[in-house]
């Protein structure tokens, strides 16, 4: 018997929406990070994210880290739309063999991450399954909604934080690259993958001015492509902020840091946004005062695609990143 052909997440979504009828009051559309509707003078934003042990659990990752990361994964999508987190609903699939101490650790991780980012946990549901999963539905409210689709020629492209650390962590945890002597860099990389701590409580300082936005959870390169495609523009990148520790690790392995940061990371949960050129100075001033690292990494122009501007040349950035396949 022939094996089943692998299908992508996008193919599944396309197939499902042949049978569903889209609510005309939902604003963001099928292919954005979340769903939203206008309520009164503001917006309600909803998202559902699943942490699945088979595809998402890294070697050595404990139950506290799973709880923490499950919340961050889900909240990141609604905060990137300009919403303020309000509540989370938790769905747990628990396999045989999970002990009560592990449930304590999972609950603490869920609680601590929700508190860190200002969300309450309202409740949820529990089932017993063949492997662990954590489903988190998030609810946010906001006065200004930012989709993937509003970037305009002339806008600057900005991002929070740095890149490369998760790519370095995956090299160690998933590919078995030799452990580097720089233990500080090693620990920083592993922590970024196990327990990300983006400053998304400060993203509103950027989003108040943004024309389009997305979080970087699927990887830097493909996230830039998503913005360009939904906005029907071209994006040109001329610099990428790479973490010092990641640079140290890539140098030790002899790996190109730029390529690794573009294509082999993901789950940094940083904000990528487009901002009118006239607003850049104000954004930089406000974020610097709050100790949020924001850097201009490129600009938007008419056309299609995503490009890297380097040494006077323009090189296409491939449309690669994390894509769920079954």
PDB file of C-alpha atoms in Angstrom:
ATOM      1  CA  UNK A   1       0.000   0.000   0.000  1.00  0.00           C
ATOM      2  CA  UNK A   2       1.346   3.401  -0.945  1.00  0.00           C
ATOM      3  CA  UNK A   3       2.088   5.875   1.866  1.00  0.00           C
ATOM      4  CA  UNK A   4      -0.110   8.903   2.313  1.00  0.00           C
ATOM      5  CA  UNK A   5       1.210  11.990   0.575  1.00  0.00           C
ATOM      6  CA  UNK A   6       2.293  14.734   2.959  1.00  0.00           C
ATOM      7  CA  UNK A   7      -0.077  17.679   3.070  1.00  0.00           C
ATOM      8  CA  UNK A   8       0.649  21.184   4.315  1.00  0.00           C
ATOM      9  CA  UNK A   9      -1.234  23.284   6.830  1.00  0.00           C
ATOM     10  CA  UNK A  10      -2.231  25.687   4.037  1.00  0.00           C
ATOM     11  CA  UNK A  11      -3.738  22.834   2.001  1.00  0.00           C
ATOM     12  CA  UNK A  12      -5.802  21.737   4.987  1.00  0.00           C
ATOM     13  CA  UNK A  13      -7.043  25.298   5.583  1.00  0.00           C
ATOM     14  CA  UNK A  14      -7.945  25.747   1.905  1.00  0.00           C
ATOM     15  CA  UNK A  15      -9.897  22.479   1.942  1.00  0.00           C
ATOM     16  CA  UNK A  16     -11.767  23.262   5.155  1.00  0.00           C
ATOM     17  CA  UNK A  17     -12.872  26.670   3.909  1.00  0.00           C
ATOM     18  CA  UNK A  18     -14.547  25.076   0.914  1.00  0.00           C
ATOM     19  CA  UNK A  19     -17.165  23.915   3.440  1.00  0.00           C
ATOM     20  CA  UNK A  20     -17.305  26.845   5.875  1.00  0.00           C
ATOM     21  CA  UNK A  21     -19.009  30.185   5.378  1.00  0.00           C
ATOM     22  CA  UNK A  22     -16.985  33.137   6.565  1.00  0.00           C
ATOM     23  CA  UNK A  23     -18.678  35.511   8.988  1.00  0.00           C
ATOM     24  CA  UNK A  24     -18.895  38.892   7.224  1.00  0.00           C
ATOM     25  CA  UNK A  25     -18.327  40.613  10.572  1.00  0.00           C
ATOM     26  CA  UNK A  26     -14.925  38.911  11.014  1.00  0.00           C
ATOM     27  CA  UNK A  27     -12.280  41.394   9.892  1.00  0.00           C
ATOM     28  CA  UNK A  28      -8.842  39.784   9.598  1.00  0.00           C
ATOM     29  CA  UNK A  29      -9.627  36.949   7.225  1.00  0.00           C
ATOM     30  CA  UNK A  30      -8.706  33.288   6.939  1.00  0.00           C
ATOM     31  CA  UNK A  31      -4.932  33.629   6.570  1.00  0.00           C
ATOM     32  CA  UNK A  32      -4.103  36.048   9.368  1.00  0.00           C
ATOM     33  CA  UNK A  33      -2.782  35.099  12.830  1.00  0.00           C
ATOM     34  CA  UNK A  34      -6.089  35.578  14.639  1.00  0.00           C
ATOM     35  CA  UNK A  35      -9.733  36.459  14.112  1.00  0.00           C
ATOM     36  CA  UNK A  36     -11.373  39.738  15.060  1.00  0.00           C
ATOM     37  CA  UNK A  37     -14.692  41.548  15.110  1.00  0.00           C
ATOM     38  CA  UNK A  38     -15.739  45.075  15.932  1.00  0.00           C
ATOM     39  CA  UNK A  39     -17.501  45.414  19.283  1.00  0.00           C
ATOM     40  CA  UNK A  40     -18.722  48.833  20.333  1.00  0.00           C
ATOM     41  CA  UNK A  41     -15.881  51.311  19.861  1.00  0.00           C
ATOM     42  CA  UNK A  42     -13.155  48.662  19.814  1.00  0.00           C
ATOM     43  CA  UNK A  43     -12.273  45.156  18.702  1.00  0.00           C
ATOM     44  CA  UNK A  44     -12.315  41.681  20.146  1.00  0.00           C
ATOM     45  CA  UNK A  45      -9.467  39.437  18.939  1.00  0.00           C
ATOM     46  CA  UNK A  46      -9.445  35.640  19.321  1.00  0.00           C
ATOM     47  CA  UNK A  47      -6.827  33.011  18.589  1.00  0.00           C
ATOM     48  CA  UNK A  48      -6.324  29.301  19.197  1.00  0.00           C
ATOM     49  CA  UNK A  49      -2.886  27.685  19.310  1.00  0.00           C
ATOM     50  CA  UNK A  50      -1.872  24.105  20.057  1.00  0.00           C
ATOM     51  CA  UNK A  51       1.340  22.861  21.645  1.00  0.00           C
ATOM     52  CA  UNK A  52       1.647  19.256  20.511  1.00  0.00           C
ATOM     53  CA  UNK A  53       4.231  17.062  22.199  1.00  0.00           C
ATOM     54  CA  UNK A  54       5.013  15.216  18.961  1.00  0.00           C
ATOM     55  CA  UNK A  55       5.850  18.286  16.869  1.00  0.00           C
ATOM     56  CA  UNK A  56       6.646  21.004  19.440  1.00  0.00           C
ATOM     57  CA  UNK A  57       8.344  19.443  22.454  1.00  0.00           C
ATOM     58  CA  UNK A  58      12.105  19.821  22.341  1.00  0.00           C
ATOM     59  CA  UNK A  59      14.453  17.281  23.953  1.00  0.00           C
ATOM     60  CA  UNK A  60      14.852  18.004  27.661  1.00  0.00           C
ATOM     61  CA  UNK A  61      11.866  20.350  27.799  1.00  0.00           C
ATOM     62  CA  UNK A  62      10.057  20.157  31.138  1.00  0.00           C
ATOM     63  CA  UNK A  63       6.385  20.570  31.960  1.00  0.00           C
ATOM     64  CA  UNK A  64       6.831  24.081  33.370  1.00  0.00           C
ATOM     65  CA  UNK A  65       8.424  25.164  30.087  1.00  0.00           C
ATOM     66  CA  UNK A  66       5.606  23.540  28.101  1.00  0.00           C
ATOM     67  CA  UNK A  67       3.024  25.496  30.095  1.00  0.00           C
ATOM     68  CA  UNK A  68       4.929  28.761  29.722  1.00  0.00           C
ATOM     69  CA  UNK A  69       5.565  28.388  25.999  1.00  0.00           C
ATOM     70  CA  UNK A  70       1.968  27.334  25.267  1.00  0.00           C
ATOM     71  CA  UNK A  71       0.718  30.658  26.637  1.00  0.00           C
ATOM     72  CA  UNK A  72       3.384  32.723  24.860  1.00  0.00           C
ATOM     73  CA  UNK A  73       2.610  30.994  21.537  1.00  0.00           C
ATOM     74  CA  UNK A  74      -1.048  31.867  21.783  1.00  0.00           C
ATOM     75  CA  UNK A  75      -0.793  35.387  23.207  1.00  0.00           C
ATOM     76  CA  UNK A  76       1.838  36.456  20.688  1.00  0.00           C
ATOM     77  CA  UNK A  77      -0.644  36.187  17.830  1.00  0.00           C
ATOM     78  CA  UNK A  78      -3.282  38.434  19.400  1.00  0.00           C
ATOM     79  CA  UNK A  79      -0.824  40.990  20.782  1.00  0.00           C
ATOM     80  CA  UNK A  80       0.682  41.341  17.288  1.00  0.00           C
ATOM     81  CA  UNK A  81      -2.779  42.457  16.116  1.00  0.00           C
ATOM     82  CA  UNK A  82      -2.789  45.320  18.615  1.00  0.00           C
ATOM     83  CA  UNK A  83      -4.958  43.614  21.242  1.00  0.00           C
ATOM     84  CA  UNK A  84      -4.478  43.623  24.990  1.00  0.00           C
ATOM     85  CA  UNK A  85      -4.649  40.086  26.435  1.00  0.00           C
ATOM     86  CA  UNK A  86      -7.742  39.445  28.494  1.00  0.00           C
ATOM     87  CA  UNK A  87      -8.191  35.699  29.015  1.00  0.00           C
ATOM     88  CA  UNK A  88      -7.050  32.197  28.094  1.00  0.00           C
ATOM     89  CA  UNK A  89      -9.007  28.938  27.914  1.00  0.00           C
ATOM     90  CA  UNK A  90      -6.904  25.795  28.246  1.00  0.00           C
ATOM     91  CA  UNK A  91      -7.559  22.419  26.630  1.00  0.00           C
ATOM     92  CA  UNK A  92      -5.350  19.594  27.928  1.00  0.00           C
ATOM     93  CA  UNK A  93      -4.755  16.197  26.403  1.00  0.00           C
ATOM     94  CA  UNK A  94      -3.018  14.068  29.028  1.00  0.00           C
ATOM     95  CA  UNK A  95      -1.435  10.696  28.221  1.00  0.00           C
ATOM     96  CA  UNK A  96      -1.127   7.764  30.585  1.00  0.00           C
ATOM     97  CA  UNK A  97       1.862   8.025  32.869  1.00  0.00           C
ATOM     98  CA  UNK A  98       1.657  11.745  33.542  1.00  0.00           C
ATOM     99  CA  UNK A  99       1.958  12.237  37.290  1.00  0.00           C
ATOM    100  CA  UNK A 100       0.470  14.867  39.575  1.00  0.00           C
ATOM    101  CA  UNK A 101       3.847  16.572  40.040  1.00  0.00           C
ATOM    102  CA  UNK A 102       4.053  17.102  36.297  1.00  0.00           C
ATOM    103  CA  UNK A 103       0.567  18.615  36.344  1.00  0.00           C
ATOM    104  CA  UNK A 104       1.716  20.972  39.123  1.00  0.00           C
ATOM    105  CA  UNK A 105       4.663  22.076  36.971  1.00  0.00           C
ATOM    106  CA  UNK A 106       2.493  22.519  33.864  1.00  0.00           C
ATOM    107  CA  UNK A 107      -0.057  24.591  35.798  1.00  0.00           C
ATOM    108  CA  UNK A 108       2.664  26.829  37.246  1.00  0.00           C
ATOM    109  CA  UNK A 109       4.069  27.469  33.778  1.00  0.00           C
ATOM    110  CA  UNK A 110       0.626  28.339  32.404  1.00  0.00           C
ATOM    111  CA  UNK A 111      -0.132  30.574  35.404  1.00  0.00           C
ATOM    112  CA  UNK A 112       3.210  32.403  35.410  1.00  0.00           C
ATOM    113  CA  UNK A 113       3.179  33.181  31.682  1.00  0.00           C
ATOM    114  CA  UNK A 114      -0.442  34.369  31.803  1.00  0.00           C
ATOM    115  CA  UNK A 115       0.385  36.655  34.738  1.00  0.00           C
ATOM    116  CA  UNK A 116       3.529  37.940  33.022  1.00  0.00           C
ATOM    117  CA  UNK A 117       1.492  39.166  30.059  1.00  0.00           C
ATOM    118  CA  UNK A 118      -1.644  40.297  31.854  1.00  0.00           C
ATOM    119  CA  UNK A 119      -4.094  37.532  30.962  1.00  0.00           C
ATOM    120  CA  UNK A 120      -6.433  35.579  33.226  1.00  0.00           C
ATOM    121  CA  UNK A 121      -7.063  31.861  32.861  1.00  0.00           C
ATOM    122  CA  UNK A 122     -10.823  31.366  32.750  1.00  0.00           C
ATOM    123  CA  UNK A 123     -11.061  27.581  32.498  1.00  0.00           C
ATOM    124  CA  UNK A 124     -11.013  24.933  29.788  1.00  0.00           C
ATOM    125  CA  UNK A 125     -11.352  21.203  29.268  1.00  0.00           C
ATOM    126  CA  UNK A 126      -9.327  18.042  29.926  1.00  0.00           C
ATOM    127  CA  UNK A 127      -9.133  14.795  27.983  1.00  0.00           C
ATOM    128  CA  UNK A 128      -6.971  11.691  28.215  1.00  0.00           C
ATOM    129  CA  UNK A 129      -5.093  10.938  25.013  1.00  0.00           C
ATOM    130  CA  UNK A 130      -2.158   8.985  23.626  1.00  0.00           C
ATOM    131  CA  UNK A 131       0.220  11.969  23.868  1.00  0.00           C
ATOM    132  CA  UNK A 132       0.413  15.383  25.500  1.00  0.00           C
ATOM    133  CA  UNK A 133      -1.096  18.465  23.944  1.00  0.00           C
ATOM    134  CA  UNK A 134      -1.996  21.894  25.297  1.00  0.00           C
ATOM    135  CA  UNK A 135      -4.588  23.905  23.376  1.00  0.00           C
ATOM    136  CA  UNK A 136      -4.820  27.589  24.328  1.00  0.00           C
ATOM    137  CA  UNK A 137      -7.622  29.857  23.150  1.00  0.00           C
ATOM    138  CA  UNK A 138      -6.870  33.518  23.815  1.00  0.00           C
ATOM    139  CA  UNK A 139      -9.153  36.515  23.954  1.00  0.00           C
ATOM    140  CA  UNK A 140      -7.915  40.089  23.586  1.00  0.00           C
ATOM    141  CA  UNK A 141      -9.461  43.520  23.294  1.00  0.00           C
ATOM    142  CA  UNK A 142      -8.139  46.626  21.579  1.00  0.00           C
ATOM    143  CA  UNK A 143      -8.982  49.997  20.142  1.00  0.00           C
ATOM    144  CA  UNK A 144      -6.848  49.703  17.004  1.00  0.00           C
ATOM    145  CA  UNK A 145      -6.514  46.581  14.877  1.00  0.00           C
ATOM    146  CA  UNK A 146      -3.340  45.859  12.880  1.00  0.00           C
ATOM    147  CA  UNK A 147      -3.499  43.161  10.210  1.00  0.00           C
ATOM    148  CA  UNK A 148      -0.833  41.664   7.963  1.00  0.00           C
ATOM    149  CA  UNK A 149      -2.247  43.526   4.999  1.00  0.00           C
ATOM    150  CA  UNK A 150      -1.667  47.263   5.466  1.00  0.00           C
ATOM    151  CA  UNK A 151       1.987  47.855   4.536  1.00  0.00           C
ATOM    152  CA  UNK A 152       2.530  50.700   2.058  1.00  0.00           C
ATOM    153  CA  UNK A 153       5.431  51.687  -0.201  1.00  0.00           C
ATOM    154  CA  UNK A 154       7.697  54.039   1.718  1.00  0.00           C
ATOM    155  CA  UNK A 155       7.067  52.397   5.100  1.00  0.00           C
ATOM    156  CA  UNK A 156      10.013  51.296   7.209  1.00  0.00           C
ATOM    157  CA  UNK A 157      10.219  47.669   8.361  1.00  0.00           C
ATOM    158  CA  UNK A 158      11.050  47.346  12.058  1.00  0.00           C
ATOM    159  CA  UNK A 159      11.468  44.446  14.441  1.00  0.00           C
ATOM    160  CA  UNK A 160      11.810  43.955  18.168  1.00  0.00           C
ATOM    161  CA  UNK A 161      14.535  41.887  19.778  1.00  0.00           C
ATOM    162  CA  UNK A 162      17.191  39.829  18.014  1.00  0.00           C
ATOM    163  CA  UNK A 163      17.352  36.670  15.940  1.00  0.00           C
ATOM    164  CA  UNK A 164      19.467  33.546  15.724  1.00  0.00           C
ATOM    165  CA  UNK A 165      19.209  32.110  19.233  1.00  0.00           C
ATOM    166  CA  UNK A 166      16.454  29.614  18.494  1.00  0.00           C
ATOM    167  CA  UNK A 167      18.222  28.523  15.320  1.00  0.00           C
ATOM    168  CA  UNK A 168      21.327  27.835  17.422  1.00  0.00           C
ATOM    169  CA  UNK A 169      19.261  25.948  20.005  1.00  0.00           C
ATOM    170  CA  UNK A 170      17.746  23.713  17.317  1.00  0.00           C
ATOM    171  CA  UNK A 171      21.243  22.927  16.032  1.00  0.00           C
ATOM    172  CA  UNK A 172      22.128  21.556  19.468  1.00  0.00           C
ATOM    173  CA  UNK A 173      18.820  19.963  20.482  1.00  0.00           C
ATOM    174  CA  UNK A 174      17.620  18.565  17.154  1.00  0.00           C
ATOM    175  CA  UNK A 175      20.733  18.149  15.014  1.00  0.00           C
ATOM    176  CA  UNK A 176      23.176  17.150  17.724  1.00  0.00           C
ATOM    177  CA  UNK A 177      25.899  19.681  16.912  1.00  0.00           C
ATOM    178  CA  UNK A 178      28.770  19.605  19.354  1.00  0.00           C
ATOM    179  CA  UNK A 179      28.317  21.559  22.564  1.00  0.00           C
ATOM    180  CA  UNK A 180      30.251  24.842  22.462  1.00  0.00           C
ATOM    181  CA  UNK A 181      32.670  25.910  25.208  1.00  0.00           C
ATOM    182  CA  UNK A 182      30.796  29.224  25.624  1.00  0.00           C
ATOM    183  CA  UNK A 183      28.330  28.075  28.297  1.00  0.00           C
ATOM    184  CA  UNK A 184      26.707  31.496  28.627  1.00  0.00           C
ATOM    185  CA  UNK A 185      25.833  31.501  24.918  1.00  0.00           C
ATOM    186  CA  UNK A 186      24.694  27.880  25.122  1.00  0.00           C
ATOM    187  CA  UNK A 187      22.385  28.572  28.073  1.00  0.00           C
ATOM    188  CA  UNK A 188      20.954  31.676  26.444  1.00  0.00           C
ATOM    189  CA  UNK A 189      20.146  29.755  23.269  1.00  0.00           C
ATOM    190  CA  UNK A 190      18.480  26.850  25.090  1.00  0.00           C
ATOM    191  CA  UNK A 191      16.456  29.226  27.275  1.00  0.00           C
ATOM    192  CA  UNK A 192      15.218  31.073  24.185  1.00  0.00           C
ATOM    193  CA  UNK A 193      13.818  27.814  22.835  1.00  0.00           C
ATOM    194  CA  UNK A 194      12.443  26.407  26.095  1.00  0.00           C
ATOM    195  CA  UNK A 195      11.092  29.545  27.727  1.00  0.00           C
ATOM    196  CA  UNK A 196      10.820  32.571  25.414  1.00  0.00           C
ATOM    197  CA  UNK A 197      10.277  35.931  27.127  1.00  0.00           C
ATOM    198  CA  UNK A 198       9.441  38.491  24.433  1.00  0.00           C
ATOM    199  CA  UNK A 199       8.590  41.981  25.657  1.00  0.00           C
ATOM    200  CA  UNK A 200       5.196  41.830  23.988  1.00  0.00           C
ATOM    201  CA  UNK A 201       3.631  43.853  26.791  1.00  0.00           C
ATOM    202  CA  UNK A 202       5.483  46.772  25.140  1.00  0.00           C
ATOM    203  CA  UNK A 203       4.631  46.004  21.511  1.00  0.00           C
ATOM    204  CA  UNK A 204       1.789  48.517  21.658  1.00  0.00           C
ATOM    205  CA  UNK A 205       4.433  51.275  21.489  1.00  0.00           C
ATOM    206  CA  UNK A 206       5.162  50.111  17.937  1.00  0.00           C
ATOM    207  CA  UNK A 207       1.660  48.987  16.993  1.00  0.00           C
ATOM    208  CA  UNK A 208       0.125  52.394  17.701  1.00  0.00           C
ATOM    209  CA  UNK A 209       1.954  53.562  14.570  1.00  0.00           C
ATOM    210  CA  UNK A 210       2.110  50.337  12.528  1.00  0.00           C
ATOM    211  CA  UNK A 211       0.430  49.841   9.162  1.00  0.00           C
ATOM    212  CA  UNK A 212       0.921  46.040   9.241  1.00  0.00           C
ATOM    213  CA  UNK A 213       2.343  43.517  11.698  1.00  0.00           C
ATOM    214  CA  UNK A 214       3.050  39.860  12.360  1.00  0.00           C
ATOM    215  CA  UNK A 215       4.902  37.870  14.982  1.00  0.00           C
ATOM    216  CA  UNK A 216       8.028  35.979  13.907  1.00  0.00           C
ATOM    217  CA  UNK A 217       7.004  32.573  15.258  1.00  0.00           C
ATOM    218  CA  UNK A 218       7.169  30.844  11.852  1.00  0.00           C
ATOM    219  CA  UNK A 219      10.638  32.230  11.147  1.00  0.00           C
ATOM    220  CA  UNK A 220      11.960  35.579   9.969  1.00  0.00           C
ATOM    221  CA  UNK A 221      12.068  34.919   6.212  1.00  0.00           C
ATOM    222  CA  UNK A 222       8.605  33.439   5.806  1.00  0.00           C
ATOM    223  CA  UNK A 223       7.053  36.024   8.161  1.00  0.00           C
ATOM    224  CA  UNK A 224       8.386  38.807   5.939  1.00  0.00           C
ATOM    225  CA  UNK A 225       6.883  37.015   2.940  1.00  0.00           C
ATOM    226  CA  UNK A 226       3.508  36.790   4.674  1.00  0.00           C
ATOM    227  CA  UNK A 227       3.546  40.557   5.230  1.00  0.00           C
ATOM    228  CA  UNK A 228       4.576  41.285   1.645  1.00  0.00           C
ATOM    229  CA  UNK A 229       1.980  38.938   0.149  1.00  0.00           C
ATOM    230  CA  UNK A 230      -0.960  40.141   2.216  1.00  0.00           C
ATOM    231  CA  UNK A 231      -0.035  43.777   1.614  1.00  0.00           C
ATOM    232  CA  UNK A 232       0.725  43.247  -2.108  1.00  0.00           C
ATOM    233  CA  UNK A 233       4.114  44.973  -1.807  1.00  0.00           C
ATOM    234  CA  UNK A 234       7.813  44.156  -1.902  1.00  0.00           C
ATOM    235  CA  UNK A 235       9.978  44.225   1.226  1.00  0.00           C
ATOM    236  CA  UNK A 236      13.691  44.995   1.104  1.00  0.00           C
ATOM    237  CA  UNK A 237      15.789  44.039   4.137  1.00  0.00           C
ATOM    238  CA  UNK A 238      19.200  45.645   4.632  1.00  0.00           C
ATOM    239  CA  UNK A 239      20.124  44.423   8.112  1.00  0.00           C
ATOM    240  CA  UNK A 240      19.161  41.710  10.581  1.00  0.00           C
ATOM    241  CA  UNK A 241      19.839  42.084  14.322  1.00  0.00           C
ATOM    242  CA  UNK A 242      21.506  38.822  15.355  1.00  0.00           C
ATOM    243  CA  UNK A 243      22.046  38.065  19.038  1.00  0.00           C
ATOM    244  CA  UNK A 244      25.659  38.216  20.209  1.00  0.00           C
ATOM    245  CA  UNK A 245      25.437  34.738  21.742  1.00  0.00           C
ATOM    246  CA  UNK A 246      24.040  33.333  18.503  1.00  0.00           C
ATOM    247  CA  UNK A 247      26.925  34.889  16.577  1.00  0.00           C
ATOM    248  CA  UNK A 248      29.357  33.203  18.965  1.00  0.00           C
ATOM    249  CA  UNK A 249      27.735  29.802  18.458  1.00  0.00           C
ATOM    250  CA  UNK A 250      27.506  30.076  14.672  1.00  0.00           C
ATOM    251  CA  UNK A 251      31.142  31.133  14.508  1.00  0.00           C
ATOM    252  CA  UNK A 252      32.112  28.075  16.576  1.00  0.00           C
ATOM    253  CA  UNK A 253      30.269  25.756  14.166  1.00  0.00           C
ATOM    254  CA  UNK A 254      31.294  27.611  10.996  1.00  0.00           C
ATOM    255  CA  UNK A 255      27.672  28.387  10.085  1.00  0.00           C
ATOM    256  CA  UNK A 256      26.520  31.469   8.176  1.00  0.00           C
ATOM    257  CA  UNK A 257      24.652  33.496  10.852  1.00  0.00           C
ATOM    258  CA  UNK A 258      22.553  35.406   8.325  1.00  0.00           C
ATOM    259  CA  UNK A 259      21.193  32.312   6.609  1.00  0.00           C
ATOM    260  CA  UNK A 260      20.570  30.536   9.923  1.00  0.00           C
ATOM    261  CA  UNK A 261      18.727  33.532  11.382  1.00  0.00           C
ATOM    262  CA  UNK A 262      16.564  33.929   8.287  1.00  0.00           C
ATOM    263  CA  UNK A 263      15.645  30.336   7.604  1.00  0.00           C
ATOM    264  CA  UNK A 264      16.467  28.004  10.499  1.00  0.00           C
ATOM    265  CA  UNK A 265      14.975  29.721  13.533  1.00  0.00           C
ATOM    266  CA  UNK A 266      11.434  30.658  14.409  1.00  0.00           C
ATOM    267  CA  UNK A 267       9.618  30.858  17.720  1.00  0.00           C
ATOM    268  CA  UNK A 268      11.492  33.989  18.733  1.00  0.00           C
ATOM    269  CA  UNK A 269       8.011  35.515  19.142  1.00  0.00           C
ATOM    270  CA  UNK A 270       9.266  38.971  18.199  1.00  0.00           C
ATOM    271  CA  UNK A 271       7.191  41.605  16.435  1.00  0.00           C
ATOM    272  CA  UNK A 272       7.788  42.514  12.792  1.00  0.00           C
ATOM    273  CA  UNK A 273       5.928  45.634  11.700  1.00  0.00           C
ATOM    274  CA  UNK A 274       5.792  48.254   8.992  1.00  0.00           C
ATOM    275  CA  UNK A 275       5.710  51.862  10.116  1.00  0.00           C
ATOM    276  CA  UNK A 276       5.353  55.111   8.122  1.00  0.00           C
ATOM    277  CA  UNK A 277       8.750  56.779   7.718  1.00  0.00           C
ATOM    278  CA  UNK A 278       7.382  59.879   9.407  1.00  0.00           C
ATOM    279  CA  UNK A 279       6.656  57.858  12.576  1.00  0.00           C
ATOM    280  CA  UNK A 280       9.967  56.006  12.906  1.00  0.00           C
ATOM    281  CA  UNK A 281      11.699  58.611  15.074  1.00  0.00           C
ATOM    282  CA  UNK A 282       8.761  58.701  17.477  1.00  0.00           C
ATOM    283  CA  UNK A 283       8.649  54.894  17.708  1.00  0.00           C
ATOM    284  CA  UNK A 284      12.377  54.680  18.396  1.00  0.00           C
ATOM    285  CA  UNK A 285      12.189  57.390  21.051  1.00  0.00           C
ATOM    286  CA  UNK A 286       9.270  55.795  22.905  1.00  0.00           C
ATOM    287  CA  UNK A 287      10.605  52.230  22.795  1.00  0.00           C
ATOM    288  CA  UNK A 288      14.110  53.238  23.876  1.00  0.00           C
ATOM    289  CA  UNK A 289      12.633  54.948  26.938  1.00  0.00           C
ATOM    290  CA  UNK A 290      10.916  51.652  27.884  1.00  0.00           C
ATOM    291  CA  UNK A 291      14.004  49.498  27.182  1.00  0.00           C
ATOM    292  CA  UNK A 292      12.378  47.712  24.227  1.00  0.00           C
ATOM    293  CA  UNK A 293      14.918  46.990  21.509  1.00  0.00           C
ATOM    294  CA  UNK A 294      13.484  48.043  18.137  1.00  0.00           C
ATOM    295  CA  UNK A 295      15.532  48.285  14.963  1.00  0.00           C
ATOM    296  CA  UNK A 296      14.797  49.351  11.412  1.00  0.00           C
ATOM    297  CA  UNK A 297      15.705  46.397   9.192  1.00  0.00           C
ATOM    298  CA  UNK A 298      14.437  47.527   5.801  1.00  0.00           C
ATOM    299  CA  UNK A 299      11.729  49.246   3.823  1.00  0.00           C
ATOM    300  CA  UNK A 300       8.628  48.648   1.731  1.00  0.00           C
ATOM    301  CA  UNK A 301       8.369  49.414  -1.967  1.00  0.00           C
ATOM    302  CA  UNK A 302       6.051  48.670  -4.860  1.00  0.00           C
ATOM    303  CA  UNK A 303       6.342  45.205  -6.362  1.00  0.00           C
ATOM    304  CA  UNK A 304       6.389  41.664  -5.046  1.00  0.00           C
ATOM    305  CA  UNK A 305       8.752  39.478  -3.050  1.00  0.00           C
ATOM    306  CA  UNK A 306      11.264  39.894  -0.240  1.00  0.00           C
ATOM    307  CA  UNK A 307      14.882  40.845  -0.872  1.00  0.00           C
ATOM    308  CA  UNK A 308      18.163  41.234   0.975  1.00  0.00           C
ATOM    309  CA  UNK A 309      20.151  44.337   0.053  1.00  0.00           C
ATOM    310  CA  UNK A 310      23.821  43.552   0.570  1.00  0.00           C
ATOM    311  CA  UNK A 311      27.006  45.127  -0.809  1.00  0.00           C
ATOM    312  CA  UNK A 312      25.077  46.929  -3.511  1.00  0.00           C
ATOM    313  CA  UNK A 313      23.268  43.784  -4.633  1.00  0.00           C
ATOM    314  CA  UNK A 314      19.672  42.732  -4.151  1.00  0.00           C
ATOM    315  CA  UNK A 315      19.280  39.012  -3.418  1.00  0.00           C
ATOM    316  CA  UNK A 316      15.867  37.304  -3.209  1.00  0.00           C
ATOM    317  CA  UNK A 317      15.053  35.951   0.252  1.00  0.00           C
ATOM    318  CA  UNK A 318      13.496  32.523  -0.116  1.00  0.00           C
ATOM    319  CA  UNK A 319       9.995  31.832   1.118  1.00  0.00           C
ATOM    320  CA  UNK A 320      11.136  29.328   3.725  1.00  0.00           C
ATOM    321  CA  UNK A 321      10.284  28.799   7.360  1.00  0.00           C
ATOM    322  CA  UNK A 322       8.225  26.625   9.685  1.00  0.00           C
ATOM    323  CA  UNK A 323       5.284  25.015   7.882  1.00  0.00           C
ATOM    324  CA  UNK A 324       3.176  22.336   9.602  1.00  0.00           C
ATOM    325  CA  UNK A 325       2.888  19.183   7.534  1.00  0.00           C
ATOM    326  CA  UNK A 326       0.958  16.036   8.257  1.00  0.00           C
TER     327      UNK A 326
END
